[in-house]
Structures are given as C-alpha cells and as structure tokens.
Amino acid sequence: ARDPIDVSRYDLIHCFEVKQLDAIPLDYGGVLLAGLTAHVWRTWGEERMRAWAARCTALHGNSLLLVKELAPFHPVVYYTPNGVNPDFFKRFAPPGQTLARALVEPPSSLVACHIGKPNPRKGGDLIREACERADVPLLLVQRTAGIRLSWEEIRLLYQQSNLQVTMSDMDGTPNPMLEAAACENALISTRIGNMPEVIVDGVNGYLVDRTVDSLTEALQKCKNPEAVEAMGRAARQTMLDGWTWAHQVPKVRAAWVDALNRHENIG
C-alpha cells in the first residue's frame, strides 16, 4: 500500500483492510473489495468506516463476528475466513532430523504456547500471570521486528507444546491458533474473531473471559494429560473438517465472481 500502483491494469482490487483503500485513487472505476481482519475499526471511528465502505462494491470479514460488525456499513458483506495447511502444520518427526522426544510427541505434562506481538491487546501479560498461577510451563514468543521466526521454527514450537492460548481482544483470526490446532494442540481463547466458530468447550478446547481468573480455571481443567491430548486430536479434526485452505479458497473466489457480476450489472 506504500508504493504507487497502476490501478488501470486491474478489474478488481482486493484490500484485506479497509484502511488500505487510502492508497487507491478516488477515480478508480473497477471493483473494490475491502474488509476487516481484526476488531480494530472502532479505533478509526464510524465516520471513517462509512467513507471507506461507500467506495466499495462489497466488504468482507474473516469471521462471522466481523461480518456482523460490517453489516451496518454495507449491504453486501462476504464471509472469507482464513485457513491452514494441514500437510505442513501437523505433529510429526522431521525426516533425518534428530530431535528430543519432547519435540516430536505431545509433552507428558501440560505445556502452553502463545505466539503474538507484544501488544497489550494480545494479552501476553494475562497469559503469563495465569500460567504462573496454574503452574503451567509457558512458551511465550512475542514477535517484533527484531524477532523473526521461520515457518519451520514456528512449527517446532507447536511440537513442544500441547495447548495454544490467546487472550486477544482484537484478532479476526488468530492464525497461530489454527496452525497449532492442526498440530494437535488444544485451544484456549477469548471470544474473538473466528474462535467461537472453531472451539467447542471441552471437546477441542475452551472459550474464556478475558481475565486471569477465567484463563487460570481453564488451564486447571487441562491438567489431565489424556484429556488434553484428546482435545488436541479433536482440534486437528476440526481443522480437517472445515478450516483448511481447500475449504476457504472457494469462498474467496466466489466473492470475487459475485463482486465482478454486481459491478457489471450496476454499470
């Protein structure tokens, strides 16, 4: 969005955040599709949201909660959820690579993991305090410009844990939750983004309030190794049943086709 683009080359421009529309000239005459990937529009205000939405052929959200939030701003809102690659993200022993047993099998005791930015809205401090209270080891990776992990390194973190946690109040899709679920990690999350669509309490994880007490209680429930491993297997099955990219890409394609058709009919 920082570099000028020749918009005349495109019949459709898809911005994943409405704010990126600021980089598109006002006289662009093609299809504009834009949306939200996080619960951040309130920080911009309704007036700016309505101005962005007025430029669009349609909007999109990557969770049902975001679709609901966008509905007052535009009559056409597509549901375009994120997915995960279950062939890459899985619990496995990398061929030819010597790893400690804990890296390739679910830990024998509960180990929680959180991957995210050190933004207070991500809830890292809440997770740290709850894990200390519950006496649960925590792999806490807060990515910054100076801390960059490869996909392979991230995947190994999921091998060292059996529970993925987020206490965010902003994400539309906490992608590490989908990745960890595909690696057979149980999930604990606040009710943000697509997590209420993914998590079934006691089956593949727990939905919690955004408080240390609520998370601590859920962590205590996960201290039965057999139970948390069963939830981890259920979490992967949830991904296989509806959250792979094979499931999600057709929804994006359908949104493009419908938006192009609407634009042609209006024209």
mmCIF file of C-alpha atoms in Angstrom:
data_model
loop_
_atom_site.group_PDB
_atom_site.id
_atom_site.type_symbol
_atom_site.label_atom_id
_atom_site.label_comp_id
_atom_site.label_asym_id
_atom_site.label_seq_id
_atom_site.Cartn_x
_atom_site.Cartn_y
_atom_site.Cartn_z
ATOM 1 C CA ALA A 1 0.000 0.000 0.000
ATOM 2 C CA ARG A 2 3.051 2.305 0.281
ATOM 3 C CA ASP A 3 4.086 2.022 -3.383
ATOM 4 C CA PRO A 4 2.093 3.582 -6.262
ATOM 5 C CA ILE A 5 0.237 1.025 -8.369
ATOM 6 C CA ASP A 6 -1.178 1.290 -11.867
ATOM 7 C CA VAL A 7 -4.815 0.673 -10.962
ATOM 8 C CA SER A 8 -5.872 0.838 -14.621
ATOM 9 C CA ARG A 9 -4.457 -2.670 -15.062
ATOM 10 C CA TYR A 10 -6.986 -4.262 -12.720
ATOM 11 C CA ASP A 11 -10.691 -5.013 -12.963
ATOM 12 C CA LEU A 12 -10.791 -5.878 -9.267
ATOM 13 C CA ILE A 13 -8.682 -4.711 -6.348
ATOM 14 C CA HIS A 14 -8.961 -6.664 -3.105
ATOM 15 C CA CYS A 15 -7.751 -4.887 0.035
ATOM 16 C CA PHE A 16 -7.686 -7.009 3.154
ATOM 17 C CA GLU A 17 -8.123 -3.948 5.376
ATOM 18 C CA VAL A 18 -10.400 -1.033 4.512
ATOM 19 C CA LYS A 19 -7.641 1.379 5.562
ATOM 20 C CA GLN A 20 -5.631 0.228 2.526
ATOM 21 C CA LEU A 21 -8.224 1.946 0.321
ATOM 22 C CA ASP A 22 -6.395 5.202 1.056
ATOM 23 C CA ALA A 23 -3.761 4.013 -1.454
ATOM 24 C CA ILE A 24 -6.355 3.575 -4.243
ATOM 25 C CA PRO A 25 -7.188 6.686 -6.326
ATOM 26 C CA LEU A 26 -10.691 8.019 -5.834
ATOM 27 C CA ASP A 27 -11.352 7.825 -9.582
ATOM 28 C CA TYR A 28 -10.669 4.074 -9.821
ATOM 29 C CA GLY A 29 -13.567 2.630 -11.794
ATOM 30 C CA GLY A 30 -13.249 -1.094 -11.150
ATOM 31 C CA VAL A 31 -14.405 -3.401 -8.384
ATOM 32 C CA LEU A 32 -13.196 -2.559 -4.895
ATOM 33 C CA LEU A 33 -13.444 -5.288 -2.297
ATOM 34 C CA ALA A 34 -12.180 -4.492 1.202
ATOM 35 C CA GLY A 35 -12.821 -5.583 4.733
ATOM 36 C CA LEU A 36 -11.561 -6.274 8.205
ATOM 37 C CA THR A 37 -9.207 -8.925 9.524
ATOM 38 C CA ALA A 38 -9.380 -7.718 13.143
ATOM 39 C CA HIS A 39 -11.709 -5.924 15.558
ATOM 40 C CA VAL A 40 -9.946 -2.587 15.055
ATOM 41 C CA TRP A 41 -12.474 -0.453 13.178
ATOM 42 C CA ARG A 42 -13.638 1.160 16.446
ATOM 43 C CA THR A 43 -10.235 2.835 16.746
ATOM 44 C CA TRP A 44 -10.852 4.510 13.372
ATOM 45 C CA GLY A 45 -14.430 5.565 14.133
ATOM 46 C CA GLU A 46 -17.737 5.098 12.321
ATOM 47 C CA GLU A 47 -17.323 8.153 10.083
ATOM 48 C CA ARG A 48 -14.102 6.857 8.503
ATOM 49 C CA MET A 49 -15.560 3.346 8.221
ATOM 50 C CA ARG A 50 -18.598 4.642 6.359
ATOM 51 C CA ALA A 51 -16.409 6.690 3.999
ATOM 52 C CA TRP A 52 -14.293 3.649 3.150
ATOM 53 C CA ALA A 53 -17.336 1.385 2.800
ATOM 54 C CA ALA A 54 -19.047 3.845 0.448
ATOM 55 C CA ARG A 55 -16.236 3.314 -2.080
ATOM 56 C CA CYS A 56 -16.617 -0.461 -2.136
ATOM 57 C CA THR A 57 -18.592 -2.830 -4.304
ATOM 58 C CA ALA A 58 -18.674 -5.109 -1.267
ATOM 59 C CA LEU A 59 -16.956 -5.726 2.066
ATOM 60 C CA HIS A 60 -15.596 -8.922 3.595
ATOM 61 C CA GLY A 61 -14.786 -10.281 7.051
ATOM 62 C CA ASN A 62 -12.740 -13.322 8.016
ATOM 63 C CA SER A 63 -15.024 -14.309 10.891
ATOM 64 C CA LEU A 64 -18.765 -14.321 11.473
ATOM 65 C CA LEU A 65 -18.292 -11.761 14.248
ATOM 66 C CA LEU A 66 -16.558 -9.384 11.828
ATOM 67 C CA VAL A 67 -19.213 -9.973 9.168
ATOM 68 C CA LYS A 68 -21.822 -8.945 11.749
ATOM 69 C CA GLU A 69 -19.827 -5.823 12.651
ATOM 70 C CA LEU A 70 -19.517 -4.834 8.978
ATOM 71 C CA ALA A 71 -23.196 -5.345 8.125
ATOM 72 C CA PRO A 72 -24.295 -1.828 9.214
ATOM 73 C CA PHE A 73 -21.752 -0.261 6.850
ATOM 74 C CA HIS A 74 -22.597 -2.041 3.572
ATOM 75 C CA PRO A 75 -25.464 -4.163 2.161
ATOM 76 C CA VAL A 76 -23.044 -6.761 0.709
ATOM 77 C CA VAL A 77 -20.589 -8.425 3.097
ATOM 78 C CA TYR A 78 -18.783 -11.667 2.225
ATOM 79 C CA TYR A 79 -17.566 -14.249 4.715
ATOM 80 C CA THR A 80 -13.980 -15.121 3.739
ATOM 81 C CA PRO A 81 -12.330 -16.999 6.628
ATOM 82 C CA ASN A 82 -8.646 -17.865 6.842
ATOM 83 C CA GLY A 83 -7.410 -21.439 6.632
ATOM 84 C CA VAL A 84 -4.436 -23.627 7.452
ATOM 85 C CA ASN A 85 -2.239 -26.049 5.531
ATOM 86 C CA PRO A 86 -2.603 -29.356 7.441
ATOM 87 C CA ASP A 87 0.135 -31.034 5.401
ATOM 88 C CA PHE A 88 2.698 -28.571 6.751
ATOM 89 C CA PHE A 89 1.206 -27.937 10.196
ATOM 90 C CA LYS A 90 0.946 -31.332 11.848
ATOM 91 C CA ARG A 91 2.535 -33.252 14.694
ATOM 92 C CA PHE A 92 5.452 -35.145 13.218
ATOM 93 C CA ALA A 93 9.105 -36.160 13.382
ATOM 94 C CA PRO A 94 11.005 -34.333 10.637
ATOM 95 C CA PRO A 95 12.767 -36.957 8.446
ATOM 96 C CA GLY A 96 16.508 -37.159 9.011
ATOM 97 C CA GLN A 97 16.409 -34.661 11.870
ATOM 98 C CA THR A 98 17.381 -35.699 15.385
ATOM 99 C CA LEU A 99 15.125 -34.080 17.947
ATOM 100 C CA ALA A 100 14.455 -34.606 21.617
ATOM 101 C CA ARG A 101 11.420 -36.788 22.286
ATOM 102 C CA ALA A 102 9.517 -33.747 23.556
ATOM 103 C CA LEU A 103 9.825 -32.128 20.142
ATOM 104 C CA VAL A 104 8.075 -34.864 18.221
ATOM 105 C CA GLU A 105 5.459 -36.179 20.625
ATOM 106 C CA PRO A 106 2.905 -34.396 22.801
ATOM 107 C CA PRO A 107 4.501 -33.449 26.134
ATOM 108 C CA SER A 108 3.698 -35.803 29.003
ATOM 109 C CA SER A 109 2.543 -32.812 31.061
ATOM 110 C CA LEU A 110 0.741 -29.621 30.099
ATOM 111 C CA VAL A 111 2.828 -27.054 28.188
ATOM 112 C CA ALA A 112 1.108 -23.902 26.949
ATOM 113 C CA CYS A 113 2.232 -21.798 23.987
ATOM 114 C CA HIS A 114 1.439 -18.274 22.832
ATOM 115 C CA ILE A 115 2.777 -16.598 19.705
ATOM 116 C CA GLY A 116 1.944 -12.970 19.061
ATOM 117 C CA LYS A 117 3.059 -9.367 19.056
ATOM 118 C CA PRO A 118 3.938 -7.669 22.379
ATOM 119 C CA ASN A 119 0.820 -5.532 22.065
ATOM 120 C CA PRO A 120 -1.215 -5.253 25.305
ATOM 121 C CA ARG A 121 -4.353 -6.050 23.300
ATOM 122 C CA LYS A 122 -2.863 -9.501 22.544
ATOM 123 C CA GLY A 123 -2.992 -10.401 26.245
ATOM 124 C CA GLY A 124 0.526 -11.773 26.732
ATOM 125 C CA ASP A 125 0.733 -10.473 30.300
ATOM 126 C CA LEU A 126 -2.604 -12.108 31.178
ATOM 127 C CA ILE A 127 -1.371 -15.432 29.802
ATOM 128 C CA ARG A 128 1.910 -15.204 31.699
ATOM 129 C CA GLU A 129 0.175 -14.485 35.010
ATOM 130 C CA ALA A 130 -2.428 -17.236 34.570
ATOM 131 C CA CYS A 131 0.229 -19.825 33.707
ATOM 132 C CA GLU A 132 2.198 -18.840 36.796
ATOM 133 C CA ARG A 133 -0.912 -19.222 38.972
ATOM 134 C CA ALA A 134 -1.778 -22.599 37.440
ATOM 135 C CA ASP A 135 1.860 -23.766 37.499
ATOM 136 C CA VAL A 136 1.810 -24.466 33.744
ATOM 137 C CA PRO A 137 5.022 -24.060 31.703
ATOM 138 C CA LEU A 138 4.636 -21.409 29.007
ATOM 139 C CA LEU A 139 6.380 -21.000 25.655
ATOM 140 C CA LEU A 140 5.849 -17.275 25.088
ATOM 141 C CA VAL A 141 7.057 -15.869 21.771
ATOM 142 C CA GLN A 142 6.296 -12.205 21.207
ATOM 143 C CA ARG A 143 7.360 -11.364 17.685
ATOM 144 C CA THR A 144 8.871 -7.959 16.938
ATOM 145 C CA ALA A 145 10.885 -6.530 14.067
ATOM 146 C CA GLY A 146 13.967 -7.976 15.773
ATOM 147 C CA ILE A 147 12.457 -11.414 16.448
ATOM 148 C CA ARG A 148 11.659 -13.275 13.257
ATOM 149 C CA LEU A 149 10.935 -16.993 13.128
ATOM 150 C CA SER A 150 10.753 -19.186 10.052
ATOM 151 C CA TRP A 151 7.647 -21.277 9.454
ATOM 152 C CA GLU A 152 9.707 -24.345 10.362
ATOM 153 C CA GLU A 153 10.724 -22.783 13.688
ATOM 154 C CA ILE A 154 7.132 -21.876 14.463
ATOM 155 C CA ARG A 155 6.018 -25.398 13.628
ATOM 156 C CA LEU A 156 8.586 -26.791 16.089
ATOM 157 C CA LEU A 157 7.129 -24.624 18.854
ATOM 158 C CA TYR A 158 3.819 -26.400 18.370
ATOM 159 C CA GLN A 159 5.642 -29.734 18.719
ATOM 160 C CA GLN A 160 6.955 -28.667 22.134
ATOM 161 C CA SER A 161 3.518 -27.765 23.490
ATOM 162 C CA ASN A 162 0.073 -29.302 23.676
ATOM 163 C CA LEU A 163 -2.037 -26.208 24.361
ATOM 164 C CA GLN A 164 -2.246 -22.963 22.373
ATOM 165 C CA VAL A 165 -3.556 -19.870 24.149
ATOM 166 C CA THR A 166 -4.696 -16.412 23.070
ATOM 167 C CA MET A 167 -6.229 -13.699 25.233
ATOM 168 C CA SER A 168 -6.532 -11.127 22.456
ATOM 169 C CA ASP A 169 -9.419 -8.706 22.090
ATOM 170 C CA MET A 170 -8.582 -7.663 18.528
ATOM 171 C CA ASP A 171 -7.880 -10.585 16.171
ATOM 172 C CA GLY A 172 -10.331 -11.593 13.480
ATOM 173 C CA THR A 173 -8.424 -14.837 13.029
ATOM 174 C CA PRO A 174 -5.596 -15.690 15.425
ATOM 175 C CA ASN A 175 -3.679 -17.692 12.803
ATOM 176 C CA PRO A 176 -1.364 -19.402 15.334
ATOM 177 C CA MET A 177 -4.471 -20.973 16.849
ATOM 178 C CA LEU A 178 -5.356 -22.642 13.538
ATOM 179 C CA GLU A 179 -1.751 -23.717 12.978
ATOM 180 C CA ALA A 180 -1.420 -25.152 16.492
ATOM 181 C CA ALA A 181 -4.757 -26.930 16.205
ATOM 182 C CA ALA A 182 -3.529 -28.624 13.036
ATOM 183 C CA CYS A 183 -0.526 -29.755 15.117
ATOM 184 C CA GLU A 184 -2.894 -31.407 17.621
ATOM 185 C CA ASN A 185 -2.730 -28.708 20.262
ATOM 186 C CA ALA A 186 -5.850 -27.997 22.302
ATOM 187 C CA LEU A 187 -7.042 -24.376 22.243
ATOM 188 C CA ILE A 188 -7.956 -21.754 24.835
ATOM 189 C CA SER A 189 -9.195 -18.384 23.594
ATOM 190 C CA THR A 190 -11.261 -15.362 24.327
ATOM 191 C CA ARG A 191 -14.441 -14.979 22.280
ATOM 192 C CA ILE A 192 -12.870 -13.033 19.436
ATOM 193 C CA GLY A 193 -12.755 -13.459 15.681
ATOM 194 C CA ASN A 194 -13.438 -16.983 14.480
ATOM 195 C CA MET A 195 -12.621 -18.669 17.788
ATOM 196 C CA PRO A 196 -16.306 -19.129 18.750
ATOM 197 C CA GLU A 197 -16.712 -20.897 15.388
ATOM 198 C CA VAL A 198 -13.717 -23.167 15.968
ATOM 199 C CA ILE A 199 -13.744 -24.027 19.669
ATOM 200 C CA VAL A 200 -16.268 -26.395 21.233
ATOM 201 C CA ASP A 201 -15.894 -26.247 25.029
ATOM 202 C CA GLY A 202 -14.413 -29.414 26.441
ATOM 203 C CA VAL A 203 -14.106 -31.022 23.008
ATOM 204 C CA ASN A 204 -11.174 -29.243 21.354
ATOM 205 C CA GLY A 205 -10.503 -26.507 23.897
ATOM 206 C CA TYR A 206 -12.168 -23.782 25.967
ATOM 207 C CA LEU A 207 -13.573 -20.314 25.396
ATOM 208 C CA VAL A 208 -12.816 -17.973 28.297
ATOM 209 C CA ASP A 209 -13.425 -14.443 29.508
ATOM 210 C CA ARG A 210 -10.515 -12.035 29.138
ATOM 211 C CA THR A 211 -9.460 -12.322 32.781
ATOM 212 C CA VAL A 212 -6.625 -14.069 34.570
ATOM 213 C CA ASP A 213 -9.115 -15.970 36.750
ATOM 214 C CA SER A 214 -11.028 -17.336 33.758
ATOM 215 C CA LEU A 215 -7.871 -18.480 31.982
ATOM 216 C CA THR A 216 -6.423 -19.989 35.168
ATOM 217 C CA GLU A 217 -9.591 -22.043 35.633
ATOM 218 C CA ALA A 218 -9.380 -23.344 32.047
ATOM 219 C CA LEU A 219 -5.706 -24.236 32.468
ATOM 220 C CA GLN A 220 -6.544 -26.261 35.554
ATOM 221 C CA LYS A 221 -9.136 -28.196 33.541
ATOM 222 C CA CYS A 222 -6.425 -29.099 31.021
ATOM 223 C CA LYS A 223 -4.077 -30.713 33.535
ATOM 224 C CA ASN A 224 -5.254 -34.221 32.705
ATOM 225 C CA PRO A 225 -2.721 -35.319 30.015
ATOM 226 C CA GLU A 226 -5.081 -37.813 28.380
ATOM 227 C CA ALA A 227 -7.879 -35.252 28.216
ATOM 228 C CA VAL A 228 -5.734 -32.508 26.685
ATOM 229 C CA GLU A 229 -4.288 -34.925 24.118
ATOM 230 C CA ALA A 230 -7.824 -35.967 23.166
ATOM 231 C CA MET A 231 -8.772 -32.300 22.757
ATOM 232 C CA GLY A 232 -5.671 -31.795 20.617
ATOM 233 C CA ARG A 233 -6.682 -34.629 18.301
ATOM 234 C CA ALA A 234 -10.179 -33.149 18.124
ATOM 235 C CA ALA A 235 -8.694 -29.739 17.311
ATOM 236 C CA ARG A 236 -6.845 -31.170 14.317
ATOM 237 C CA GLN A 237 -10.001 -32.919 13.167
ATOM 238 C CA THR A 238 -11.818 -29.588 13.385
ATOM 239 C CA MET A 239 -9.223 -28.123 11.016
ATOM 240 C CA LEU A 240 -9.536 -31.057 8.608
ATOM 241 C CA ASP A 241 -13.327 -30.855 8.639
ATOM 242 C CA GLY A 242 -13.658 -27.188 7.730
ATOM 243 C CA TRP A 243 -10.634 -24.954 8.167
ATOM 244 C CA THR A 244 -8.075 -25.958 5.532
ATOM 245 C CA TRP A 245 -7.293 -23.644 2.627
ATOM 246 C CA ALA A 246 -9.053 -26.158 0.391
ATOM 247 C CA HIS A 247 -12.232 -25.241 2.270
ATOM 248 C CA GLN A 248 -11.642 -21.478 2.290
ATOM 249 C CA VAL A 249 -10.224 -20.572 -1.132
ATOM 250 C CA PRO A 250 -13.538 -21.256 -2.950
ATOM 251 C CA LYS A 251 -15.226 -18.700 -0.659
ATOM 252 C CA VAL A 252 -12.772 -16.003 -1.748
ATOM 253 C CA ARG A 253 -13.182 -16.987 -5.400
ATOM 254 C CA ALA A 254 -16.976 -16.827 -5.055
ATOM 255 C CA ALA A 255 -16.700 -13.349 -3.505
ATOM 256 C CA TRP A 256 -14.607 -12.123 -6.452
ATOM 257 C CA VAL A 257 -17.048 -13.557 -9.002
ATOM 258 C CA ASP A 258 -20.082 -12.109 -7.256
ATOM 259 C CA ALA A 259 -18.454 -8.689 -6.830
ATOM 260 C CA LEU A 260 -17.488 -8.582 -10.520
ATOM 261 C CA ASN A 261 -21.028 -9.568 -11.528
ATOM 262 C CA ARG A 262 -22.558 -6.896 -9.286
ATOM 263 C CA HIS A 263 -20.256 -4.255 -10.712
ATOM 264 C CA GLU A 264 -21.079 -5.272 -14.298
ATOM 265 C CA ASN A 265 -24.809 -5.218 -13.614
ATOM 266 C CA ILE A 266 -24.620 -1.802 -11.980
ATOM 267 C CA GLY A 267 -22.527 -0.499 -14.879
#
